[in-house]
mmCIF file of N, CA and C in Angstrom:
data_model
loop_
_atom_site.group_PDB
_atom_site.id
_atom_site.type_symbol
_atom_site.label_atom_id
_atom_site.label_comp_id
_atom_site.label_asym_id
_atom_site.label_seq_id
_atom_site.Cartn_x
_atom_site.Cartn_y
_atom_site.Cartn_z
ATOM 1 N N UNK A 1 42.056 -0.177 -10.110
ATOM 2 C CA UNK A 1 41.204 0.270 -9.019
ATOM 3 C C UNK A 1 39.755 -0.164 -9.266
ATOM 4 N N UNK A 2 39.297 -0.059 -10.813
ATOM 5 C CA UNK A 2 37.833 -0.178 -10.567
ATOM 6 C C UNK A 2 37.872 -1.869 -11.041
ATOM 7 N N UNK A 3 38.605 -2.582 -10.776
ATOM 8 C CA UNK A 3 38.916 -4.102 -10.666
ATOM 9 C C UNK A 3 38.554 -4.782 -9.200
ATOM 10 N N UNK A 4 39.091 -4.315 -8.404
ATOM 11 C CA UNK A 4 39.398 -3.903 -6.993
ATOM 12 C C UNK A 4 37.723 -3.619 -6.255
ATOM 13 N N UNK A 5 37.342 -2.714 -6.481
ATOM 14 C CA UNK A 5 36.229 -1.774 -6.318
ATOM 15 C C UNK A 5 34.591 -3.129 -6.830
ATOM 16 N N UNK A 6 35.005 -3.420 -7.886
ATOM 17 C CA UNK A 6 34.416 -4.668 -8.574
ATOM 18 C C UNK A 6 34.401 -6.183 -8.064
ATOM 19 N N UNK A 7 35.331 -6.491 -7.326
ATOM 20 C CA UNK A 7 35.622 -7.625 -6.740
ATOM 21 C C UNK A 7 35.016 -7.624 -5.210
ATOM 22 N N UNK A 8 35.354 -6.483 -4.820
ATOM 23 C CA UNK A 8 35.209 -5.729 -3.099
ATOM 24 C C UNK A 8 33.157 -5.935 -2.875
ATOM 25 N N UNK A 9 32.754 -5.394 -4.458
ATOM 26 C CA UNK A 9 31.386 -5.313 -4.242
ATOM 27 C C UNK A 9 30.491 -6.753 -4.443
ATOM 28 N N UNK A 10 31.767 -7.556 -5.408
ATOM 29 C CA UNK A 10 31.060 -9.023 -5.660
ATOM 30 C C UNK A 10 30.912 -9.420 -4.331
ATOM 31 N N UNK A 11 31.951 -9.239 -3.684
ATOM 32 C CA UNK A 11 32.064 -9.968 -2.820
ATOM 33 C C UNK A 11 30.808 -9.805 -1.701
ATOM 34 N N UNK A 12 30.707 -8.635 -1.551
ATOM 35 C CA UNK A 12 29.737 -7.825 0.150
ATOM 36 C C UNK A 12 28.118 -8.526 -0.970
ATOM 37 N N UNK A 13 27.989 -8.361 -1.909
ATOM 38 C CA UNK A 13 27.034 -8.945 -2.706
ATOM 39 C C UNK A 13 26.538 -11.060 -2.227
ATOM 40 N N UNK A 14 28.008 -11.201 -2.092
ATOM 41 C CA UNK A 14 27.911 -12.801 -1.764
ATOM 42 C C UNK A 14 27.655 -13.115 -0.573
ATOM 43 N N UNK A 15 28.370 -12.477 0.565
ATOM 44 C CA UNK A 15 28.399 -12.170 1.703
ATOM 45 C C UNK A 15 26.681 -11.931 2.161
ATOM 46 N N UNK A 16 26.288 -10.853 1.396
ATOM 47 C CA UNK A 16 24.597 -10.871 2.147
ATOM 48 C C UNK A 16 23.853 -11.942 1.946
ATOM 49 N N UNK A 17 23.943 -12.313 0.419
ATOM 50 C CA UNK A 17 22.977 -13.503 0.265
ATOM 51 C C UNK A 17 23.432 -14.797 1.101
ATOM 52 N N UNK A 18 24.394 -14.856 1.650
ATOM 53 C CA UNK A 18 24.648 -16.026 2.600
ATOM 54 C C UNK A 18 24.540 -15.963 3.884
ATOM 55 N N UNK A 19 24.257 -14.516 4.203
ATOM 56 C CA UNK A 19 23.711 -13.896 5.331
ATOM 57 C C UNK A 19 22.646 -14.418 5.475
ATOM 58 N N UNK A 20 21.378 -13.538 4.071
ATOM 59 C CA UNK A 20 20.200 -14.162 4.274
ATOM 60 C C UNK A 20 20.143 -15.779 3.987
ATOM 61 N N UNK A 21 20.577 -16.433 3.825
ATOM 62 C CA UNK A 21 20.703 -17.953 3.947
ATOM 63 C C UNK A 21 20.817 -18.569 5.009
ATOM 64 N N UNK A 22 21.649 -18.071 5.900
ATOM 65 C CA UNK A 22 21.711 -18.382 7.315
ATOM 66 C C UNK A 22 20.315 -18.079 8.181
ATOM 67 N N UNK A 23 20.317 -16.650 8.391
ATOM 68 C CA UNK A 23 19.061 -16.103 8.603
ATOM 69 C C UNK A 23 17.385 -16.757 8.077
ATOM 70 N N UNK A 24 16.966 -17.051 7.308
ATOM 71 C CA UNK A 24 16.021 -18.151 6.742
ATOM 72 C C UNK A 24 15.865 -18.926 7.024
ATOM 73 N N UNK A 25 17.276 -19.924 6.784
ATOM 74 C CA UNK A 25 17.467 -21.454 7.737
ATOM 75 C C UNK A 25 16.966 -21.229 9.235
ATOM 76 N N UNK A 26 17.537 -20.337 10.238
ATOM 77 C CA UNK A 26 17.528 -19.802 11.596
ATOM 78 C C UNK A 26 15.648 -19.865 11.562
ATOM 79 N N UNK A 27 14.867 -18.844 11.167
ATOM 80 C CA UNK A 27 13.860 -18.502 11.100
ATOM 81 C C UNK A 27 12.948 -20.004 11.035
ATOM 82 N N UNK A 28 13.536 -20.895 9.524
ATOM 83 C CA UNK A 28 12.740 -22.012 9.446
ATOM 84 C C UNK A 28 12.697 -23.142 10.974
ATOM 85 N N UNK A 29 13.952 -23.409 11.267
ATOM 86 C CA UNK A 29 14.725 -24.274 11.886
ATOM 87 C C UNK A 29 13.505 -23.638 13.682
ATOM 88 N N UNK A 30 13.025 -22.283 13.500
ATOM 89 C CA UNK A 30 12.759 -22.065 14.618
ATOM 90 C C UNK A 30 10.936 -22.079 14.699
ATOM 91 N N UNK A 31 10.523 -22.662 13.521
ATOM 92 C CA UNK A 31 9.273 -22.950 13.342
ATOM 93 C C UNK A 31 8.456 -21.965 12.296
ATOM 94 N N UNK A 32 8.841 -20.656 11.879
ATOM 95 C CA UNK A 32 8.674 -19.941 11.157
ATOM 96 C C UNK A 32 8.965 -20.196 9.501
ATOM 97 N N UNK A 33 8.416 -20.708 8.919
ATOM 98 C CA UNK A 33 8.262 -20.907 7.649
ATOM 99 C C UNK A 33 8.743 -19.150 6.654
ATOM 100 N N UNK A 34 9.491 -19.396 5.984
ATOM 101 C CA UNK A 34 10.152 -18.375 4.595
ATOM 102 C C UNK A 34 8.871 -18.426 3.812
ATOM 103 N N UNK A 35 8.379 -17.508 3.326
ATOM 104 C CA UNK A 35 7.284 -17.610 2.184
ATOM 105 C C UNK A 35 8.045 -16.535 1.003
ATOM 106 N N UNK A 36 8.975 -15.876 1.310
ATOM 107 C CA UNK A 36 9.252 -15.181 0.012
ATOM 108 C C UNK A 36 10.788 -14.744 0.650
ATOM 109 N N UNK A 37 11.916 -14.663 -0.724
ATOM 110 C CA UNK A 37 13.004 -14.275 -0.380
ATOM 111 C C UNK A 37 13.083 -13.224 -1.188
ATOM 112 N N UNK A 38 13.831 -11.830 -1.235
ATOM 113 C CA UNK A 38 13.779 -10.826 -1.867
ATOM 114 C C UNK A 38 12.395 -10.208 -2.493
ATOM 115 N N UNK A 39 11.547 -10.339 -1.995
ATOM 116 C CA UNK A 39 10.418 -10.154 -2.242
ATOM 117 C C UNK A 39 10.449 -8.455 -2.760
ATOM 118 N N UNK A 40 10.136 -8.184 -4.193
ATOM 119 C CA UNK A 40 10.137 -6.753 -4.610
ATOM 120 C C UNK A 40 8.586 -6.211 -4.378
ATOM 121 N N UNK A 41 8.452 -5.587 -4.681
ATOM 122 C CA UNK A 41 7.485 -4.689 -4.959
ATOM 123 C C UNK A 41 7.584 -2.939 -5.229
ATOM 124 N N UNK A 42 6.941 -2.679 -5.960
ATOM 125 C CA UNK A 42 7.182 -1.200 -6.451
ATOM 126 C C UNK A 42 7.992 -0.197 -5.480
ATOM 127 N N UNK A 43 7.729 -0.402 -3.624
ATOM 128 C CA UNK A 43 8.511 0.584 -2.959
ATOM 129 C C UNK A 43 9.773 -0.022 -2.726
ATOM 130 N N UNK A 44 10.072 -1.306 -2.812
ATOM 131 C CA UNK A 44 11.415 -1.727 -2.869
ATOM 132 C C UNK A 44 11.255 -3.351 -2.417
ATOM 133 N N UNK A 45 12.628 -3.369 -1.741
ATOM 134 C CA UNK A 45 12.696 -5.118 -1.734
ATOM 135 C C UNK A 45 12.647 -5.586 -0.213
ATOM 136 N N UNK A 46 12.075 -6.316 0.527
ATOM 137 C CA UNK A 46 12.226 -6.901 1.194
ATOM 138 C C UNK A 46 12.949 -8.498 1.380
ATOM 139 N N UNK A 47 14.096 -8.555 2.511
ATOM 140 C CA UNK A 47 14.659 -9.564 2.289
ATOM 141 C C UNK A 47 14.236 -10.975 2.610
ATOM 142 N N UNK A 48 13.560 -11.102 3.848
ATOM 143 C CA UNK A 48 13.059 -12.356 4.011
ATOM 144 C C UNK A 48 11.665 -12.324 4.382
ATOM 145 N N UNK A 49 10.635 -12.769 4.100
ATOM 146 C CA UNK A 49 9.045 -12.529 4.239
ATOM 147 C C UNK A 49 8.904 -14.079 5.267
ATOM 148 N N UNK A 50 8.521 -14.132 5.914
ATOM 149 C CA UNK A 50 8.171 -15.998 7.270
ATOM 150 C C UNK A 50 6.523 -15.403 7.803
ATOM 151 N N UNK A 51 6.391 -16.558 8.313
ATOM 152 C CA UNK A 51 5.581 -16.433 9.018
ATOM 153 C C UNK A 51 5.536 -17.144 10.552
ATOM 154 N N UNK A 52 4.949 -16.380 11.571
ATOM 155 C CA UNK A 52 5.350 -16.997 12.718
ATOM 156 C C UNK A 52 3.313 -17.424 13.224
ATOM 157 N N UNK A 53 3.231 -18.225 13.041
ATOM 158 C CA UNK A 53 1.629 -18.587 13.166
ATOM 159 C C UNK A 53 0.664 -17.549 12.172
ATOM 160 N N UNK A 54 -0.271 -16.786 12.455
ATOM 161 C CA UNK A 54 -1.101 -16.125 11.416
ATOM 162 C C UNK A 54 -0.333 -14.770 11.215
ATOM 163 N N UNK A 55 1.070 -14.384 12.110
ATOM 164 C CA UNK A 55 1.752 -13.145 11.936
ATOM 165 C C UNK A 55 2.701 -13.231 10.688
ATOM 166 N N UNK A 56 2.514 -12.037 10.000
ATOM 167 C CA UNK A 56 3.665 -12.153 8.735
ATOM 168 C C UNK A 56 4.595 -11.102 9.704
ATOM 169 N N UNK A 57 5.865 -11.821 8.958
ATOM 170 C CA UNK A 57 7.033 -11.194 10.042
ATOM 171 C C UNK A 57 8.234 -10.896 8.495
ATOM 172 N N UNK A 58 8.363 -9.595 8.567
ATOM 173 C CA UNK A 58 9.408 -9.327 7.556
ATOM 174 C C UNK A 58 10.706 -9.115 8.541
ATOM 175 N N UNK A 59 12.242 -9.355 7.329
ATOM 176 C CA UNK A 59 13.117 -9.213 7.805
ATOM 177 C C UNK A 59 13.914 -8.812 7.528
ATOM 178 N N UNK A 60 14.416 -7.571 7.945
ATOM 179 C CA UNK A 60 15.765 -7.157 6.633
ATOM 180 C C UNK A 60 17.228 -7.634 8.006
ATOM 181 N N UNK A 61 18.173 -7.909 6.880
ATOM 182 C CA UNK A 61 19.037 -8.951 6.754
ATOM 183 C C UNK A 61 20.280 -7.851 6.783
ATOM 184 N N UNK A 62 21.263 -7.559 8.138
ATOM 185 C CA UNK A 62 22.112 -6.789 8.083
ATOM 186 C C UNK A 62 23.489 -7.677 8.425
ATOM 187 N N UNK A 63 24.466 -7.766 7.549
ATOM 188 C CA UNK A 63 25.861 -8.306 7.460
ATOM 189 C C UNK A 63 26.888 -7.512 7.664
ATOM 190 N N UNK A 64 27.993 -7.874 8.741
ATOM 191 C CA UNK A 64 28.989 -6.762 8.971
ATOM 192 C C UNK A 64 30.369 -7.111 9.718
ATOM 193 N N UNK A 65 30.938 -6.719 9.716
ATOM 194 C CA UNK A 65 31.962 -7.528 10.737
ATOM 195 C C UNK A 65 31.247 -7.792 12.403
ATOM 196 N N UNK A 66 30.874 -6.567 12.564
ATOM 197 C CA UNK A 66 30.443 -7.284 13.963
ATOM 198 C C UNK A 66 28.825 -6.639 13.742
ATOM 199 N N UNK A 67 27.986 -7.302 14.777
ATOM 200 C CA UNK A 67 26.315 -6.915 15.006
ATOM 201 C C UNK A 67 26.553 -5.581 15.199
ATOM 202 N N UNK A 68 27.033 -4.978 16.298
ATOM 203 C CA UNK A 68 27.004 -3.051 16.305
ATOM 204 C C UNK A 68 27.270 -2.672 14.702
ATOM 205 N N UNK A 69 28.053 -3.176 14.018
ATOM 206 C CA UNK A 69 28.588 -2.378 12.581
ATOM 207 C C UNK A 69 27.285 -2.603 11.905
ATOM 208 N N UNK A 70 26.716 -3.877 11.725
ATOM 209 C CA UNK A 70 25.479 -4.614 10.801
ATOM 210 C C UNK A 70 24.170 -3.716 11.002
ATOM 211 N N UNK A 71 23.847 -3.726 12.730
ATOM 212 C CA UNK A 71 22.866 -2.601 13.000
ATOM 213 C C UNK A 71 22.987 -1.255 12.402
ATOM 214 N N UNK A 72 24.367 -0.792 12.707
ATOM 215 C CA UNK A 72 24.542 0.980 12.041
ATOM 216 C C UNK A 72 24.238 1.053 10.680
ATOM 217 N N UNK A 73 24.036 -0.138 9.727
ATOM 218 C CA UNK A 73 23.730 0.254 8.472
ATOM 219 C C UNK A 73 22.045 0.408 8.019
ATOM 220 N N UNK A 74 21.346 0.042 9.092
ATOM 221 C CA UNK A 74 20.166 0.100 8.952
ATOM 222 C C UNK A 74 20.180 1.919 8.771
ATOM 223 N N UNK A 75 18.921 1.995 7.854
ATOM 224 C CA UNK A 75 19.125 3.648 7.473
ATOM 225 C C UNK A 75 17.545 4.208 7.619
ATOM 226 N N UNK A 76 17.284 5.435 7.992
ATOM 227 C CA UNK A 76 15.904 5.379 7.865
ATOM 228 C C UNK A 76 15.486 5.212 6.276
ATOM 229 N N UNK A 77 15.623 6.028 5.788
ATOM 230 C CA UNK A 77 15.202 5.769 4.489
ATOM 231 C C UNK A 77 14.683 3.773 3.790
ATOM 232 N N UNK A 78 15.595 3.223 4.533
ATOM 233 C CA UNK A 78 15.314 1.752 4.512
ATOM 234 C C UNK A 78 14.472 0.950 5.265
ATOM 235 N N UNK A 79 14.394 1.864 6.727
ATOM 236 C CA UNK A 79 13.057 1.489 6.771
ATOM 237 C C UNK A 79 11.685 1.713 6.460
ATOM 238 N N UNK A 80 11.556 3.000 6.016
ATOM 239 C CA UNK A 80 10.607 3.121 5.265
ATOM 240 C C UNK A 80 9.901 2.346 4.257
ATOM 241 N N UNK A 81 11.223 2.370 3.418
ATOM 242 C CA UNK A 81 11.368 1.021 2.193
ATOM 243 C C UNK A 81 10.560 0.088 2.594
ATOM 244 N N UNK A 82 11.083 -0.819 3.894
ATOM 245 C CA UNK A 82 10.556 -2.013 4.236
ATOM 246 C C UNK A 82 9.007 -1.734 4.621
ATOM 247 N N UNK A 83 8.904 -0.487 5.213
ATOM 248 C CA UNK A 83 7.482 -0.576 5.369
ATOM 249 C C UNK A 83 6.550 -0.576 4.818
ATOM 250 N N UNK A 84 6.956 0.409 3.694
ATOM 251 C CA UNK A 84 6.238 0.735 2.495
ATOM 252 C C UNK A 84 5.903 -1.141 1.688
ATOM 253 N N UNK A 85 7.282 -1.188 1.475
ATOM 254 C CA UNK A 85 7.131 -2.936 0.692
ATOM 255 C C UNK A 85 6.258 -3.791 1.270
ATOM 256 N N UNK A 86 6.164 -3.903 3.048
ATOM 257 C CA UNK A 86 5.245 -4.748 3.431
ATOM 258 C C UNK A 86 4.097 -4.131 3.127
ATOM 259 N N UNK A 87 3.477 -3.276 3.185
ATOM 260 C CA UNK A 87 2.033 -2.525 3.317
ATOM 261 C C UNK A 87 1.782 -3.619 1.822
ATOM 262 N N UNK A 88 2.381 -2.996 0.594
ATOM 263 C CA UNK A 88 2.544 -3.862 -0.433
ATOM 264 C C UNK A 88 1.937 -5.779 -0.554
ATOM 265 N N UNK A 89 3.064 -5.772 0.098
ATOM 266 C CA UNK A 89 2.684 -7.539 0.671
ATOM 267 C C UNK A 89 1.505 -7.893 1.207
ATOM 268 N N UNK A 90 1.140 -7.069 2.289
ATOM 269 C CA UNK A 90 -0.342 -7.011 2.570
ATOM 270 C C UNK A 90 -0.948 -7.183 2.092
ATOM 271 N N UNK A 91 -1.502 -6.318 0.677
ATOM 272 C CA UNK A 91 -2.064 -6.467 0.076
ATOM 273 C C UNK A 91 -2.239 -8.053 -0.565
ATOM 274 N N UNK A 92 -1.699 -8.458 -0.759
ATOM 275 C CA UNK A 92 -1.966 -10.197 -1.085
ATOM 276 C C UNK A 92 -2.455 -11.063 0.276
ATOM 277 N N UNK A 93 -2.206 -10.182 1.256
ATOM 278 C CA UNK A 93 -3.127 -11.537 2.354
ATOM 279 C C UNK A 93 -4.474 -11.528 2.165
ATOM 280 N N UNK A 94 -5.199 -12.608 2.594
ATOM 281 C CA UNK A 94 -6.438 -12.510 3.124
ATOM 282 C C UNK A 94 -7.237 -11.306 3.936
ATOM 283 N N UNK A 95 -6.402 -10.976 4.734
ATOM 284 C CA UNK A 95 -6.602 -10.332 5.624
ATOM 285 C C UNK A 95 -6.432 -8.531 5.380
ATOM 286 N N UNK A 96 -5.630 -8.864 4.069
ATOM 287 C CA UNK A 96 -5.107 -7.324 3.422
ATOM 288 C C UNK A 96 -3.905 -6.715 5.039
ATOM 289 N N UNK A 97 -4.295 -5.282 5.428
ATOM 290 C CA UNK A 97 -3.785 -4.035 6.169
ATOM 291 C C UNK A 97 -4.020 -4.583 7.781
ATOM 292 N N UNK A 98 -5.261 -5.854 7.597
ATOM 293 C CA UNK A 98 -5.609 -6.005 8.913
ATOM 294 C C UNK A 98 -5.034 -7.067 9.558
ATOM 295 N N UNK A 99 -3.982 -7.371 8.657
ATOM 296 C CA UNK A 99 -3.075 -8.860 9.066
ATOM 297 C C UNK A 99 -1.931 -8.792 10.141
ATOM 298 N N UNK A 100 -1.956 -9.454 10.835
ATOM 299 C CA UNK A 100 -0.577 -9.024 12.484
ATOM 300 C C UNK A 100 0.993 -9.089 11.719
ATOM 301 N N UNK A 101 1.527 -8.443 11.882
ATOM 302 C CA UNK A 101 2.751 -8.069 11.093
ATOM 303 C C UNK A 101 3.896 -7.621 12.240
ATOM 304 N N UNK A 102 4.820 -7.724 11.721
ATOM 305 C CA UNK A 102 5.968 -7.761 12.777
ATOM 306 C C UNK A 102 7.129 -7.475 12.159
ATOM 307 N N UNK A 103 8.160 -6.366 12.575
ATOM 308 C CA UNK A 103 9.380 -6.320 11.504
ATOM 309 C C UNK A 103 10.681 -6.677 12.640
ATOM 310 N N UNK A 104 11.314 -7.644 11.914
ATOM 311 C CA UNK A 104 12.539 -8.212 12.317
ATOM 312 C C UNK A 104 14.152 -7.645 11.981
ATOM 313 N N UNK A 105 14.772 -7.328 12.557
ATOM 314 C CA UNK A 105 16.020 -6.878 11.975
ATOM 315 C C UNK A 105 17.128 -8.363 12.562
ATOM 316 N N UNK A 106 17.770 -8.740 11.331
ATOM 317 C CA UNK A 106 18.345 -9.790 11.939
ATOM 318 C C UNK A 106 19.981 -9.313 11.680
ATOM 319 N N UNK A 107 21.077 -9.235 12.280
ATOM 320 C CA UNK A 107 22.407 -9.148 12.324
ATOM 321 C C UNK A 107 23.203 -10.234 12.193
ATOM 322 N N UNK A 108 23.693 -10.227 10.965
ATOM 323 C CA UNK A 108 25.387 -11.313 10.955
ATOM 324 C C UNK A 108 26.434 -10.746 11.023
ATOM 325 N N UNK A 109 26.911 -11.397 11.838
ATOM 326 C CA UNK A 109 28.689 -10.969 12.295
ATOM 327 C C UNK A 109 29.180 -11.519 11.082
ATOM 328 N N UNK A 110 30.576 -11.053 11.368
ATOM 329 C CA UNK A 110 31.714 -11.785 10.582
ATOM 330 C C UNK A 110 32.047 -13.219 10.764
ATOM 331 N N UNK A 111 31.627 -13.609 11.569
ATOM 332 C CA UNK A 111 32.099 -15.319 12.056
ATOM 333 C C UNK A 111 30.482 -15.720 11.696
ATOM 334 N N UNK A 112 29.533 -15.243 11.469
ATOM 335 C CA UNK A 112 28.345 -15.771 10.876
ATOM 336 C C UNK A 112 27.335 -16.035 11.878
ATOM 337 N N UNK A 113 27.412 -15.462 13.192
ATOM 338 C CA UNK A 113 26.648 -15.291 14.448
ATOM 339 C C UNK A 113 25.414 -14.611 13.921
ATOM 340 N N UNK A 114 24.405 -14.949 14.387
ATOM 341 C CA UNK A 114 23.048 -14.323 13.940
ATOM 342 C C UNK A 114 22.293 -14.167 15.684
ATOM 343 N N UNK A 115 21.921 -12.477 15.491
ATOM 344 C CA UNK A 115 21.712 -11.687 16.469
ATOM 345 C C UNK A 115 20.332 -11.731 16.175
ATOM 346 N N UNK A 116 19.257 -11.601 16.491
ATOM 347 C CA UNK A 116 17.540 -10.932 15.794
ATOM 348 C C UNK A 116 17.063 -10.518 16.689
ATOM 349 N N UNK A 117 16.760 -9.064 16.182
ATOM 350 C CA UNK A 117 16.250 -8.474 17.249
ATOM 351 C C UNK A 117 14.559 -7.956 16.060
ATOM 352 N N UNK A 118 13.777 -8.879 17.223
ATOM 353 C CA UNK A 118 12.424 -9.131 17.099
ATOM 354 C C UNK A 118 11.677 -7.761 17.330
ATOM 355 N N UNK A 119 10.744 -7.567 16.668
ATOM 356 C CA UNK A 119 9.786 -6.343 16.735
ATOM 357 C C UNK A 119 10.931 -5.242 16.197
ATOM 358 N N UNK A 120 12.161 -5.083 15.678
ATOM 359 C CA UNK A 120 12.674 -3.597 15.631
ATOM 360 C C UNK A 120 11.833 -2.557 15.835
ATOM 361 N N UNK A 121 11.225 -2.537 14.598
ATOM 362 C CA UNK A 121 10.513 -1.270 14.730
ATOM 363 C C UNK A 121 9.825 -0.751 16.067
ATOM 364 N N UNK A 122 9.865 -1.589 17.240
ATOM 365 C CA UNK A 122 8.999 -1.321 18.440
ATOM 366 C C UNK A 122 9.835 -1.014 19.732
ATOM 367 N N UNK A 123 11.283 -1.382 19.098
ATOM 368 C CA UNK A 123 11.986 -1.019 20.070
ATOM 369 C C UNK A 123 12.738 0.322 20.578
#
């Protein structure tokens, strides 16, 4: 069982990072430059950091069989995380707290369809 349990988690482990691989490519491919992947910082990790002209645009990266399942795993507690982490990131711009920022939630299906729904947090 904990063989099983071990394999099940390699796997959802491989599965995201090829999520966010897709997702990145998508982002670059759409003029938005990746400046950081897993980007940590003390309140936690953010998955993809881009930029869309002078806006930093974070992105957390949800994988699932379908987009409704990928969305339901978003948690509050995680967004917090992300917010907290960008405030973080901020701190290294130029611009610090006063920099245009934008949070992205992007969804992969099981067939590897990528959903993004732009501004989350505003929606």
């Amino acid at each position: 069982v904990a063989v099983v349990e071990a394999l099940r988690g390699r796997r959802s482990h491989l599965s995201g990072l090829a999520a966010e691989d897709q997702v990145a490519r998508a982002y670059a491919r759409d003029g938005m430059p990746v400046c950081a992947r897993r980007w940590r910082g003390s309140a936690g990790e953010i998955d993809i950091v881009a930029r869309d002209g002078a806006t930093v645009v974070f992105i957390e990266v949800k994988q699932s069989r379908t987009h409704d399942e990928a969305a339901s795993h978003l948690s509050a507690f995680q967004m917090q995380r992300i917010w907290d982490a960008g405030s973080e990131f901020l701190a290294g711009e130029p611009r610090g707290c006063l920099t245009e920022v934008r949070i992205d939630l992007a969804l992969v299906d099981g067939q590897g369809r990528i959903e993004i729904l732009r501004n989350a947090y505003a929606a």
